[in-house]
Coordinates of N, CA, C and O in Angstrom, one line a residue:
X1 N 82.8 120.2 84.6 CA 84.2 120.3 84.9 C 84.6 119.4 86.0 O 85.6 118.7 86.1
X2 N 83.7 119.3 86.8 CA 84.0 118.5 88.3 C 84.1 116.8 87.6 O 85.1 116.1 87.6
X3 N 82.7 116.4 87.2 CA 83.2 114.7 86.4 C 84.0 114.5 85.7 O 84.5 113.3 85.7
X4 N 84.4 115.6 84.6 CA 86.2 115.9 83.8 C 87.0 115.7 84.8 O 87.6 114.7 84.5
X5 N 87.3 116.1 85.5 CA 88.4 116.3 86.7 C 88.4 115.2 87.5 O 89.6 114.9 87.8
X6 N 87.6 114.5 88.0 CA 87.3 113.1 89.0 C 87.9 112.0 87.9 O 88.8 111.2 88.5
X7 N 87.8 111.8 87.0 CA 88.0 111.1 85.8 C 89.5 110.8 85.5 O 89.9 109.8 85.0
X8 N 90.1 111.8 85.8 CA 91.5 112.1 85.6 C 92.7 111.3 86.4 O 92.6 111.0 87.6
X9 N 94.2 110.9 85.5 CA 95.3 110.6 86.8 C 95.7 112.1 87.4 O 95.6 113.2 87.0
X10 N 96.1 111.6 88.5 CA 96.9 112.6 89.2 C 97.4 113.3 88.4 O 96.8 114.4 88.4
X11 N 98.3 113.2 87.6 CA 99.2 113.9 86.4 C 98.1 114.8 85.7 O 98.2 116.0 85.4
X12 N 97.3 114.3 85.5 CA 96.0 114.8 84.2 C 95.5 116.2 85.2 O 95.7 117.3 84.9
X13 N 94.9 115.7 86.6 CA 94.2 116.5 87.2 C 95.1 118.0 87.7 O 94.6 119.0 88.1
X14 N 96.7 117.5 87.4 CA 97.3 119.3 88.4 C 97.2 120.0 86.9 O 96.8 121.1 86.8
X15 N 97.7 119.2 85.9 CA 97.8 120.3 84.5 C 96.4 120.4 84.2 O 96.3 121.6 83.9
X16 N 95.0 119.8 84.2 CA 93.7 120.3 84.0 C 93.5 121.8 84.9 O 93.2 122.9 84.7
X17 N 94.0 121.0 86.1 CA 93.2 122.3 87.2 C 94.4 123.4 86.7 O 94.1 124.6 87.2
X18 N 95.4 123.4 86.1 CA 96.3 124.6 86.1 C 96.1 125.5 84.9 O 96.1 126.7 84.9
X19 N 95.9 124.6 83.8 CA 95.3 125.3 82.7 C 93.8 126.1 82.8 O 93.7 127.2 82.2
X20 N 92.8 125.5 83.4 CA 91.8 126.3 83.9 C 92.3 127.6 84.4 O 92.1 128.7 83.9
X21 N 92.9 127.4 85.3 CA 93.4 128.4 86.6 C 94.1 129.6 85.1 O 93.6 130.6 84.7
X22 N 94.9 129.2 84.8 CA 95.1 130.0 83.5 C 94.1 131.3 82.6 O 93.9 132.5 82.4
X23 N 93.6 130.1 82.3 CA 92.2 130.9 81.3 C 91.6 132.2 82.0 O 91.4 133.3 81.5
X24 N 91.5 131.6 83.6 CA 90.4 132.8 84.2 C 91.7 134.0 84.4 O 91.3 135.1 84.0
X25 N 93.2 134.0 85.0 CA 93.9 134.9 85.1 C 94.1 135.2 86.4 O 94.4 134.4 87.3
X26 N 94.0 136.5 86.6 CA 94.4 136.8 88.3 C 93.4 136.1 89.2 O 92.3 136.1 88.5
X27 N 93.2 135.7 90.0 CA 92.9 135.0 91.2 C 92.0 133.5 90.4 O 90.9 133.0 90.7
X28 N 92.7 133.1 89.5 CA 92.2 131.7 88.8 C 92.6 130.7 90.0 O 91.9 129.6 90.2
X29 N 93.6 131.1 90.7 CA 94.3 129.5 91.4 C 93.0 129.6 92.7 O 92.2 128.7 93.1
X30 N 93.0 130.7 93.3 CA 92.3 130.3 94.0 C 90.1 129.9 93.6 O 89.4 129.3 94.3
X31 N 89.8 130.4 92.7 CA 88.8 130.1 91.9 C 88.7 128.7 91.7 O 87.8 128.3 92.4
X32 N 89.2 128.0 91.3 CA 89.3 126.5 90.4 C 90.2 125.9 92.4 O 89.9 124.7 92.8
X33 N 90.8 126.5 93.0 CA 90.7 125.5 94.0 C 89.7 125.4 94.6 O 89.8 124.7 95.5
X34 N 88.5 125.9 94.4 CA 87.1 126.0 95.7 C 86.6 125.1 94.6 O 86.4 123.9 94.8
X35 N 86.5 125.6 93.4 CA 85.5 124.7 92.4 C 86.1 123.3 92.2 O 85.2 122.5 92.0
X36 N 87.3 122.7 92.3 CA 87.8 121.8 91.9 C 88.2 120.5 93.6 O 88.5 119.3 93.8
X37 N 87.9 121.6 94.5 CA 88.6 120.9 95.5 C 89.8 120.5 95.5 O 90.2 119.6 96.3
X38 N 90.7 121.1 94.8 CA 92.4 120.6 95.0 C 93.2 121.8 95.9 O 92.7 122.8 96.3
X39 N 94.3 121.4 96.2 CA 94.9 122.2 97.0 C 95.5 123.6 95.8 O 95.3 123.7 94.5
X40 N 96.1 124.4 96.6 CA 97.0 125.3 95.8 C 98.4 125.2 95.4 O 99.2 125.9 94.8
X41 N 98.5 124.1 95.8 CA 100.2 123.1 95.8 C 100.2 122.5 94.4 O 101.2 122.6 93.6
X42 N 99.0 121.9 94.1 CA 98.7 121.0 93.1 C 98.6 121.6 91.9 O 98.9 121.1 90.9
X43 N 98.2 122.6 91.9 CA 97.6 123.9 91.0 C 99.4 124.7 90.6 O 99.8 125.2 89.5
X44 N 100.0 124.7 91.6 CA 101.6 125.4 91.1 C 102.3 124.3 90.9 O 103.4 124.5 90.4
X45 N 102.2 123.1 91.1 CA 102.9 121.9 90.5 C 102.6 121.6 89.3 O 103.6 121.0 88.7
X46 N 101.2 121.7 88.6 CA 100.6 121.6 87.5 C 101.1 122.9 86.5 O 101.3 122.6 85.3
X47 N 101.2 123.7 86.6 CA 101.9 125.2 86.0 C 103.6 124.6 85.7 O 104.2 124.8 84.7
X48 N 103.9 124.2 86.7 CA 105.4 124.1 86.8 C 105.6 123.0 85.5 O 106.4 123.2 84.6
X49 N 104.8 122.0 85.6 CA 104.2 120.9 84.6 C 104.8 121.3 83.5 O 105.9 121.1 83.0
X50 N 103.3 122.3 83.1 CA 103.2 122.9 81.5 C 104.3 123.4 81.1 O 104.7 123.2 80.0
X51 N 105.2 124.2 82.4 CA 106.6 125.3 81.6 C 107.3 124.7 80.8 O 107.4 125.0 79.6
X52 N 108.0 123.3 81.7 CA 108.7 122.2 81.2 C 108.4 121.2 80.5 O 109.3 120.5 80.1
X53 N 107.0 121.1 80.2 CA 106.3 120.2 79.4 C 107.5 119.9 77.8 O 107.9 120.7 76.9
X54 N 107.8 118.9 77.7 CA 108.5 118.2 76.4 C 107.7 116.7 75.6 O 106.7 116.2 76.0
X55 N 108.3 116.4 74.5 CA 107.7 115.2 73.9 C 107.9 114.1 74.7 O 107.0 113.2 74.7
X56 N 108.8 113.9 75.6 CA 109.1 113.3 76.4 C 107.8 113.2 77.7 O 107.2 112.1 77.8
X57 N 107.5 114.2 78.6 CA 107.0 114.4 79.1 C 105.4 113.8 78.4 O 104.9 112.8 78.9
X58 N 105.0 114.4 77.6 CA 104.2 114.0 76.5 C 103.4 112.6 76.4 O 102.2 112.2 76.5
X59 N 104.6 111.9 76.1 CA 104.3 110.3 75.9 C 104.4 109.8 76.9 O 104.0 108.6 76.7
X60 N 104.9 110.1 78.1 CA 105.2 108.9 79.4 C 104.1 108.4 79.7 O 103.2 109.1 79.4
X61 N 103.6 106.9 80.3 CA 102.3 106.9 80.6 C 102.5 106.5 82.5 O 101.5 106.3 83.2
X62 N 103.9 106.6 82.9 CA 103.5 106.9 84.2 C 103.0 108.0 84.9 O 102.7 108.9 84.1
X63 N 102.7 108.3 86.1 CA 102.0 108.7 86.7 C 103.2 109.5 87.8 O 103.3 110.7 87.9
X64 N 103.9 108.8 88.3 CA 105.0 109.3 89.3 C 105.8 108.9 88.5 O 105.8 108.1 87.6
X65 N 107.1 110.2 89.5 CA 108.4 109.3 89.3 C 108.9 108.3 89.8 O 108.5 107.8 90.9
X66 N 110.1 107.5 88.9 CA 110.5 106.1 89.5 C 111.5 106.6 90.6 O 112.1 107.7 90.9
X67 N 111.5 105.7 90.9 CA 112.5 105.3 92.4 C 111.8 106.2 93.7 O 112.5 106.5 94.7
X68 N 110.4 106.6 93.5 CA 109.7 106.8 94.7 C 109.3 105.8 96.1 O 109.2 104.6 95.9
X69 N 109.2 106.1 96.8 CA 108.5 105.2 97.7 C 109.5 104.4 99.0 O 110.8 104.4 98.9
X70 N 108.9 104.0 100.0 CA 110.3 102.8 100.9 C 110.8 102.1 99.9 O 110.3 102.0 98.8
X71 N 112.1 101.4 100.2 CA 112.7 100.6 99.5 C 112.3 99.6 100.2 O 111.5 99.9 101.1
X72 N 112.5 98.3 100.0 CA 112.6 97.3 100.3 C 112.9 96.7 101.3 O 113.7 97.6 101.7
X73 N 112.9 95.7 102.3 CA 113.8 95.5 103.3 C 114.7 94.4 103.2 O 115.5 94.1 104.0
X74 N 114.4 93.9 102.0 CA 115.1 92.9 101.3 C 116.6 93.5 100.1 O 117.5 92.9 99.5
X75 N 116.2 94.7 100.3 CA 117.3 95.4 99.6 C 117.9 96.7 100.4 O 118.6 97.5 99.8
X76 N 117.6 96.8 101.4 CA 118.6 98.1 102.8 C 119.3 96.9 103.3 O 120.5 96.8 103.0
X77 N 118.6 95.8 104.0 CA 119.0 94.8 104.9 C 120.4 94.3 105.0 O 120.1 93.1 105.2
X78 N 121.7 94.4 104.9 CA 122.5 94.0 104.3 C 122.9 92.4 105.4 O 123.0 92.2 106.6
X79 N 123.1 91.3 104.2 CA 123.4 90.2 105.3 C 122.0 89.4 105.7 O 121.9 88.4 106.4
X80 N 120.8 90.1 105.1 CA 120.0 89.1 105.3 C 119.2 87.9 104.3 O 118.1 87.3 104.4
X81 N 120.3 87.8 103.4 CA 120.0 86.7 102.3 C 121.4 85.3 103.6 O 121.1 84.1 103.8
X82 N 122.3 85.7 104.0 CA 123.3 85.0 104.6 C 122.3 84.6 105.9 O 122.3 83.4 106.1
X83 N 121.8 85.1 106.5 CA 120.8 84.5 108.1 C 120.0 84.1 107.5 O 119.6 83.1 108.1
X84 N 119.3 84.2 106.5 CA 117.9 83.6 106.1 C 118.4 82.3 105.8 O 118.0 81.3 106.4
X85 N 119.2 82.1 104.9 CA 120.1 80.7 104.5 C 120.7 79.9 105.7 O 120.8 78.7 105.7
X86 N 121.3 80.8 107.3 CA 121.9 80.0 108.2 C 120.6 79.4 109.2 O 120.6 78.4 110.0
X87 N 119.7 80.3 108.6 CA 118.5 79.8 109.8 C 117.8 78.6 109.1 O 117.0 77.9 109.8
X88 N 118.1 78.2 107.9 CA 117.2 77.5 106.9 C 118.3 76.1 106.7 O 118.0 75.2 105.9
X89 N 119.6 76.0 107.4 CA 120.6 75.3 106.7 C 120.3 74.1 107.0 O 120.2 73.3 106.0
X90 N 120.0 73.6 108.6 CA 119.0 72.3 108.9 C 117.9 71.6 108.6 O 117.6 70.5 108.7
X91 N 117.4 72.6 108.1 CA 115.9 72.4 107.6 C 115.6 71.9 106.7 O 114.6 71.1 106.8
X92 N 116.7 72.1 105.1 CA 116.2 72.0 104.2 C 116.3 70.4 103.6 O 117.2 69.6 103.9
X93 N 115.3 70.2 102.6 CA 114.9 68.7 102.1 C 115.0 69.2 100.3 O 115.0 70.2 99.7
X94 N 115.1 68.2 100.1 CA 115.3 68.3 98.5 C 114.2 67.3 98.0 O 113.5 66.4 98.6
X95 N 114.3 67.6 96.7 CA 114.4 66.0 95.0 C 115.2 65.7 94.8 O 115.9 66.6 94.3
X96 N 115.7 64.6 95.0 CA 117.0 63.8 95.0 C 117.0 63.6 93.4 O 118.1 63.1 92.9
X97 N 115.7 64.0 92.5 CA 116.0 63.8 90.7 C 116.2 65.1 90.3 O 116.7 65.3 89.2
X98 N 115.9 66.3 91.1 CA 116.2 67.6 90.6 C 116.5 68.3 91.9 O 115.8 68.4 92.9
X99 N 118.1 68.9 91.8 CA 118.6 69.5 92.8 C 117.9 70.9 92.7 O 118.6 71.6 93.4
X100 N 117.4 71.3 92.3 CA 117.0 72.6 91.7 C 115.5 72.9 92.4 O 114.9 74.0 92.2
X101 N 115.1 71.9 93.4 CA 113.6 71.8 93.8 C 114.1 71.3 95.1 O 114.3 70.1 95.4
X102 N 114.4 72.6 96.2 CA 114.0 72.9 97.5 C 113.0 73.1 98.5 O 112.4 74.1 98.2
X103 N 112.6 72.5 99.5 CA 111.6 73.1 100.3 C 112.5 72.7 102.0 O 113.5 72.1 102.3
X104 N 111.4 73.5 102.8 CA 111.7 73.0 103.9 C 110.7 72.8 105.2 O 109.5 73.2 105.0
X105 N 110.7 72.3 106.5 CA 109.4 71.7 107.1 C 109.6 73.0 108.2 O 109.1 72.8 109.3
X106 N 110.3 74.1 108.0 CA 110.2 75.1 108.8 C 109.1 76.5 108.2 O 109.2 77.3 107.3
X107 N 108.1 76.3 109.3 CA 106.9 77.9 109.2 C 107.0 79.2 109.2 O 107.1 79.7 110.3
X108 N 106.9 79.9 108.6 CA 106.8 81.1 107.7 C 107.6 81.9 109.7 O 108.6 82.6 110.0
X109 N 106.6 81.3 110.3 CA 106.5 81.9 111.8 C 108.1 81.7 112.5 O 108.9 82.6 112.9
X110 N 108.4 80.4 112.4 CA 109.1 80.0 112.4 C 111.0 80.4 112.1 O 112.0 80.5 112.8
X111 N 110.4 80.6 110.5 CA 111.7 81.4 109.6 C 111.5 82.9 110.1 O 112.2 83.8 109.4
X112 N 111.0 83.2 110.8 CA 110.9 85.0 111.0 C 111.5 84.9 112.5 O 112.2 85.8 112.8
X113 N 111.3 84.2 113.0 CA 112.0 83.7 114.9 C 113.1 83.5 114.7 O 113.9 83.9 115.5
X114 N 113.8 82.7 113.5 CA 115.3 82.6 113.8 C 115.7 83.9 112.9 O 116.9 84.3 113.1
X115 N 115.0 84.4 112.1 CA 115.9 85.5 111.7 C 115.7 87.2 112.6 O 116.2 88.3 112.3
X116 N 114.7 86.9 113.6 CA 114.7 87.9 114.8 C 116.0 87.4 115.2 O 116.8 88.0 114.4
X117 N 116.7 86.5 116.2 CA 117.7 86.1 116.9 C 118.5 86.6 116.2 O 119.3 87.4 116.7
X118 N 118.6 86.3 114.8 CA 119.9 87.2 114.7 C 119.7 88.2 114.3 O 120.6 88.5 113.5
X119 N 118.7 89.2 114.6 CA 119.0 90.9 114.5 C 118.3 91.1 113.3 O 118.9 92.1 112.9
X120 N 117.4 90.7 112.5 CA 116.5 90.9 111.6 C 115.3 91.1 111.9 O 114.7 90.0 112.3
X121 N 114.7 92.3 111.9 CA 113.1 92.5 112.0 C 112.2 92.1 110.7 O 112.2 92.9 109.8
X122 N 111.6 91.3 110.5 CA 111.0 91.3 109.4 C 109.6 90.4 109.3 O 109.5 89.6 110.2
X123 N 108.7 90.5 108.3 CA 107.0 90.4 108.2 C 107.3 89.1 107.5 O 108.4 88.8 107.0
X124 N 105.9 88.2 107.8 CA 105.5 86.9 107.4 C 105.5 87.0 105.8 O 106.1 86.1 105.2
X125 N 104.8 88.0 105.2 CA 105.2 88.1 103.7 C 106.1 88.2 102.9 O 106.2 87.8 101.7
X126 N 107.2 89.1 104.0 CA 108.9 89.1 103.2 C 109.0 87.8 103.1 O 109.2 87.4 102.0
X127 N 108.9 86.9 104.2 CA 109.9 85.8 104.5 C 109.1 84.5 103.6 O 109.6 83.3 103.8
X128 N 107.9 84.6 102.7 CA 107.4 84.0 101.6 C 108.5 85.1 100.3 O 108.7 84.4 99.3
X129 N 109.0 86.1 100.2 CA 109.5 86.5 99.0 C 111.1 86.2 99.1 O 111.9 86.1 98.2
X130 N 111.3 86.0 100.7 CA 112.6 85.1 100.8 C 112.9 84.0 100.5 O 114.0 83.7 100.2
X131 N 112.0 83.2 100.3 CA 111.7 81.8 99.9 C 111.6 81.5 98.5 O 112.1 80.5 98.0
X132 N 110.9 82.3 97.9 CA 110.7 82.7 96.5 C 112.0 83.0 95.9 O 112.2 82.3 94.9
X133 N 112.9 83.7 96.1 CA 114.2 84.5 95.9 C 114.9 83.1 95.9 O 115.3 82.6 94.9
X134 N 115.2 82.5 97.2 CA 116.5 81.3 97.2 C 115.5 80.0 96.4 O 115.8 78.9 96.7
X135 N 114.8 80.1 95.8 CA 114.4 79.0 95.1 C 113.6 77.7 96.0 O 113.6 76.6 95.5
X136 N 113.2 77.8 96.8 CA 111.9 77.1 97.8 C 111.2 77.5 97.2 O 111.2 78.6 96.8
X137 N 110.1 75.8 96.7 CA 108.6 76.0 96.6 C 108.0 75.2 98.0 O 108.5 74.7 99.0
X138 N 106.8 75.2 97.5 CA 105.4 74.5 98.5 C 105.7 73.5 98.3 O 105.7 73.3 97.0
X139 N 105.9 72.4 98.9 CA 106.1 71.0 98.4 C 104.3 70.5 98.7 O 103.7 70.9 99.6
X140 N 103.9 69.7 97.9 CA 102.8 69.5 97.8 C 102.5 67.7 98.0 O 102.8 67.0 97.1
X141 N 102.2 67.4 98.7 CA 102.0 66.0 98.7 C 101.2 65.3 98.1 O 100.1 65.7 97.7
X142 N 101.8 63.9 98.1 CA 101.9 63.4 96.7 C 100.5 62.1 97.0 O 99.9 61.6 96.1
X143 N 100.4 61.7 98.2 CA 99.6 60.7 98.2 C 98.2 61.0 98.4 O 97.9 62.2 98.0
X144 N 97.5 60.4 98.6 CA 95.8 60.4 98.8 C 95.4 60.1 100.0 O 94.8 60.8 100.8
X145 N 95.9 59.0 100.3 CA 95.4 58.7 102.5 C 96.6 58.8 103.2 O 97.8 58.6 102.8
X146 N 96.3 59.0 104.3 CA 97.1 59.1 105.1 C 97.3 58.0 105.6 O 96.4 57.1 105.4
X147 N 98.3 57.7 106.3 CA 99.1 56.5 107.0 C 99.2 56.3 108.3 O 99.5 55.2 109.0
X148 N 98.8 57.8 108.9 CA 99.1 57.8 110.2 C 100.1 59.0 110.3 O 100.7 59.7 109.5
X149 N 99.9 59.1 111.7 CA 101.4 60.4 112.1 C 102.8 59.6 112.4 O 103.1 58.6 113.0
X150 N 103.2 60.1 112.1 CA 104.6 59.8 112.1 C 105.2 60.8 113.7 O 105.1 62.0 113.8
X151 N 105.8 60.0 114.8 CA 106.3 60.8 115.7 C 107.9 61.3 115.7 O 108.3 62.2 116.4
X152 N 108.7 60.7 114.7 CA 110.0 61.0 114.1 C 109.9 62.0 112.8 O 110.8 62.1 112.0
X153 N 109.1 62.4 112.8 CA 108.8 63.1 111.5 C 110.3 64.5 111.3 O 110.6 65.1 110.2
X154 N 110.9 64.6 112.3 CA 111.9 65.5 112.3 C 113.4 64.7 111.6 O 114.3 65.1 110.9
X155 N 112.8 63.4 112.5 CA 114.8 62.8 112.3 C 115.3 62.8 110.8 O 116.5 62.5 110.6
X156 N 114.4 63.3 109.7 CA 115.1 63.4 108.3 C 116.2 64.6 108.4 O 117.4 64.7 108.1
X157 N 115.2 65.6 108.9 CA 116.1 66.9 108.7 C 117.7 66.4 109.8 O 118.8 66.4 109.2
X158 N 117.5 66.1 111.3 CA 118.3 65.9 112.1 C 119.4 65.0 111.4 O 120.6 65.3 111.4
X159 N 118.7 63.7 110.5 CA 120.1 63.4 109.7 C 120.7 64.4 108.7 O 121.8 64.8 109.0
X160 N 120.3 64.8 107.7 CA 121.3 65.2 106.7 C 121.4 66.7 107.7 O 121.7 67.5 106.9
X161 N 121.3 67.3 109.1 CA 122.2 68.3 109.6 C 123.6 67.5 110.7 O 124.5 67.9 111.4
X162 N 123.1 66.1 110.5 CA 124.5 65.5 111.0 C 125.1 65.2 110.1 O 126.3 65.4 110.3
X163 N 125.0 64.7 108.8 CA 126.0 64.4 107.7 C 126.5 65.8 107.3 O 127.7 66.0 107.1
X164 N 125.6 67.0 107.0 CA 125.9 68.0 106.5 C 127.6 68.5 107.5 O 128.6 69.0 107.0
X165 N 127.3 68.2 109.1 CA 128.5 68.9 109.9 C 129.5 67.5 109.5 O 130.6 67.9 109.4
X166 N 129.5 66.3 109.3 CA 129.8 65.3 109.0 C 131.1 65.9 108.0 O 131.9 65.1 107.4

């Protein structure tokens, strides 16, 4: 019964341990909780299961219900698709053959410091699914040797944020 039971989803394991608990009768729930190691919570949630049990219920192959869990902070946040865009508005460089292929020379670190300032708390991973969302990829470079450093390597962005206010 115990490697039957380990084997199981969550869902499987409250209606196994409940149906057991069944079979034996008066003091089954607590019997099958010592033998099974589950709580007595799990064991009346699993009962509650069976009452309502439908074809419906039946066939589902999730596990929980939907719309469990935190939401998002990309979806409470309100206003933070508009700062993520105002903090990104200098920054950004294009393909001049496909407007549709964005990136920009500002750091994950970076994009999370300006959108602190303006009143957004948020992780290095959002601010990669922020990027993902407004259509930024990784720009990947294109050559084989290097040339050297470039010490203006900024003045691209600084022009098109003076033509942009232009």
């Amino acid at each position: 019964m115990k490697k039957f039971y380990k084997s199981l989803s969550e869902k499987d394991k409250r209606r196994y341990a409940a149906i057991e608990s069944q079979k034996l009768g008066w003091g089954g729930i607590s019997y099958i909780m010592q033998l099974l190691g589950c709580s007595r919570n799990t064991i009346i949630k699993g009962l509650e299961d069976l009452e309502k049990m439908d074809s419906e219920t039946l066939n589902s192959s999730r596990i929980r219900k939907k719309g469990g869990g935190r939401k998002s902070i990309l979806s409470t946040q309100i206003g933070i698709d508009a700062a993520f865009l105002e903090v990104l508005k200098n920054y950004t460089a294009g393909d001049p053959m496909n407007e549709l292929i964005k990136w920009t020379n500002l750091t994950h670190k970076e994009i999370a410091s300006g959108l602190r300032t303006a009143g957004f708390t948020i992780s290095l991973p959002l601010v990669g699914k922020l990027l993902k969302k407004h259509g930024y990829v990784k720009r990947k470079a294109q050559k084989k040797q290097t040339i050297g450093i470039n010490k203006n390597r900024a003045a691209q962005f600084k022009n098109i944020a003076r033509l942009d206010t232009e």
